[in-house]
Amino acid sequence: MRLTSSAVSLNVDDPAASSAFLAKHFGFTEQLSADGFASLGRPDAGMNVVFLRRGLPTLPADQRDDHASGLILAFVVDDLEGELARLEAEGVPITMPLTVEEWGERAFQVRDPNGVIVQLVDWRG
């Protein structure tokens, strides 16, 4: 098997709102979109983020009403404190303050308009 790209698909109520949030605050660009669907990427992300509207009939019946809860969309960054300050200045509520784990992970979290957790992280262990 040879992988040519990667993506994570998240079911949400309002794909346009999640798409706009990643574009505005995290520098993603919408690459494909249609009613109930948005695929975003950025050259350094290594994957696309896809938002699908809950209830889409194209999804299997056992998945179509699921919500992207319990998942963390995590991005490793070079300047964690700088990103924290930038997001606070942009008015993004920080839902988990900067936390340092004993194994060296440092992270903070925000939530998009659909409740998707976005975590920025670095490793200093």
Coordinates of C-alpha atoms in Angstrom, one line a residue:
M1 CA 0.0 0.0 0.0
R2 CA 1.2 3.5 -0.9
L3 CA -0.6 6.4 0.8
T4 CA -0.9 9.5 -1.3
S5 CA -2.6 11.8 1.2
S6 CA -4.4 11.8 4.5
A7 CA -7.5 13.4 5.9
V8 CA -9.6 13.4 9.0
S9 CA -13.4 13.8 8.5
L10 CA -15.5 15.2 11.3
N11 CA -19.3 15.3 11.4
V12 CA -20.7 18.6 12.6
D13 CA -23.9 20.5 12.4
D14 CA -22.5 23.5 10.4
P15 CA -19.5 22.7 8.2
A16 CA -19.2 26.2 7.0
A17 CA -18.8 27.6 10.5
S18 CA -16.0 25.1 11.3
S19 CA -14.4 25.8 7.9
A20 CA -14.4 29.5 8.5
F21 CA -12.9 29.0 12.0
L22 CA -10.0 26.9 10.8
A23 CA -9.4 29.4 7.9
K24 CA -9.5 32.5 10.1
H25 CA -7.6 31.3 13.1
F26 CA -5.4 28.5 11.9
G27 CA -4.5 29.5 8.3
F28 CA -6.3 26.6 6.5
T29 CA -7.7 27.2 3.1
E30 CA -10.9 25.6 1.7
Q31 CA -9.9 23.4 -1.1
L32 CA -13.3 21.8 -1.9
S33 CA -16.8 22.6 -0.7
A34 CA -20.4 21.8 -1.5
D35 CA -23.6 21.9 0.5
G36 CA -22.8 20.0 3.7
F37 CA -19.2 19.5 3.0
A38 CA -15.9 21.4 3.3
S39 CA -12.3 20.1 2.8
L40 CA -9.5 22.3 4.1
G41 CA -5.7 22.1 3.9
R42 CA -2.5 23.9 4.4
P43 CA 0.9 22.9 2.9
D44 CA 2.5 22.2 6.3
A45 CA -0.4 20.2 7.9
G46 CA 0.3 16.8 6.3
M47 CA -3.4 16.2 6.1
N48 CA -6.7 17.7 5.1
V49 CA -9.5 18.4 7.6
V50 CA -12.9 17.6 6.2
F51 CA -16.2 18.7 7.8
L52 CA -19.4 16.8 6.9
R53 CA -22.9 17.9 7.9
R54 CA -24.5 15.5 10.2
G55 CA -27.4 13.7 8.6
L56 CA -25.9 13.6 5.1
P57 CA -27.6 10.7 3.2
T58 CA -24.3 9.9 1.6
L59 CA -22.9 8.7 4.9
P60 CA -23.6 5.2 6.1
A61 CA -26.7 5.1 8.3
D62 CA -24.8 4.1 11.4
Q63 CA -22.5 7.2 11.1
R64 CA -24.7 9.9 9.6
D65 CA -25.9 11.3 12.9
D66 CA -22.7 11.0 14.9
H67 CA -20.9 14.2 16.0
A68 CA -17.2 14.7 16.2
S69 CA -17.2 14.6 20.0
G70 CA -14.5 12.9 21.9
L71 CA -11.9 13.8 19.3
I72 CA -9.0 16.2 19.5
L73 CA -7.7 17.9 16.4
A74 CA -4.1 18.5 17.4
F75 CA -1.4 20.5 15.7
V76 CA 2.2 20.7 16.8
V77 CA 3.5 24.3 16.6
D78 CA 6.9 26.0 17.0
D79 CA 5.8 28.9 19.2
L80 CA 3.1 27.7 21.6
E81 CA 3.1 30.8 23.7
G82 CA 3.0 33.0 20.6
E83 CA 0.0 31.1 19.2
L84 CA -1.8 31.3 22.6
A85 CA -1.3 35.1 22.7
R86 CA -2.4 35.5 19.1
L87 CA -5.6 33.5 19.6
E88 CA -6.4 35.3 22.8
A89 CA -5.9 38.6 20.9
E90 CA -8.3 37.4 18.2
G91 CA -10.9 36.8 20.9
V92 CA -10.9 33.0 20.7
P93 CA -11.9 31.5 24.1
I94 CA -9.2 29.2 25.5
T95 CA -11.1 26.2 26.8
M96 CA -8.1 24.4 28.3
P97 CA -5.3 26.7 29.6
L98 CA -1.7 26.0 28.8
T99 CA -0.9 22.7 30.5
V100 CA 2.5 21.0 31.0
E101 CA 2.5 17.2 31.4
E102 CA 5.3 15.3 33.2
W103 CA 6.4 13.7 29.9
G104 CA 7.1 17.0 28.3
E105 CA 4.0 17.8 26.3
R106 CA 2.7 21.4 26.6
A107 CA -0.7 22.1 25.2
F108 CA -3.8 24.3 25.2
Q109 CA -7.2 23.9 23.6
V110 CA -9.9 25.9 21.9
R111 CA -13.3 24.8 20.5
D112 CA -14.7 25.7 17.1
P113 CA -18.3 26.8 16.7
N114 CA -19.4 23.2 16.5
G115 CA -17.6 22.1 19.6
V116 CA -14.7 20.5 17.8
I117 CA -11.6 20.6 20.1
V118 CA -8.5 22.1 18.5
Q119 CA -5.3 21.6 20.5
L120 CA -2.0 23.3 19.9
V121 CA 0.9 21.4 21.3
D122 CA 4.7 21.3 21.5
W123 CA 7.1 18.9 23.2
R124 CA 9.8 20.0 25.6
G125 CA 10.5 16.6 27.3

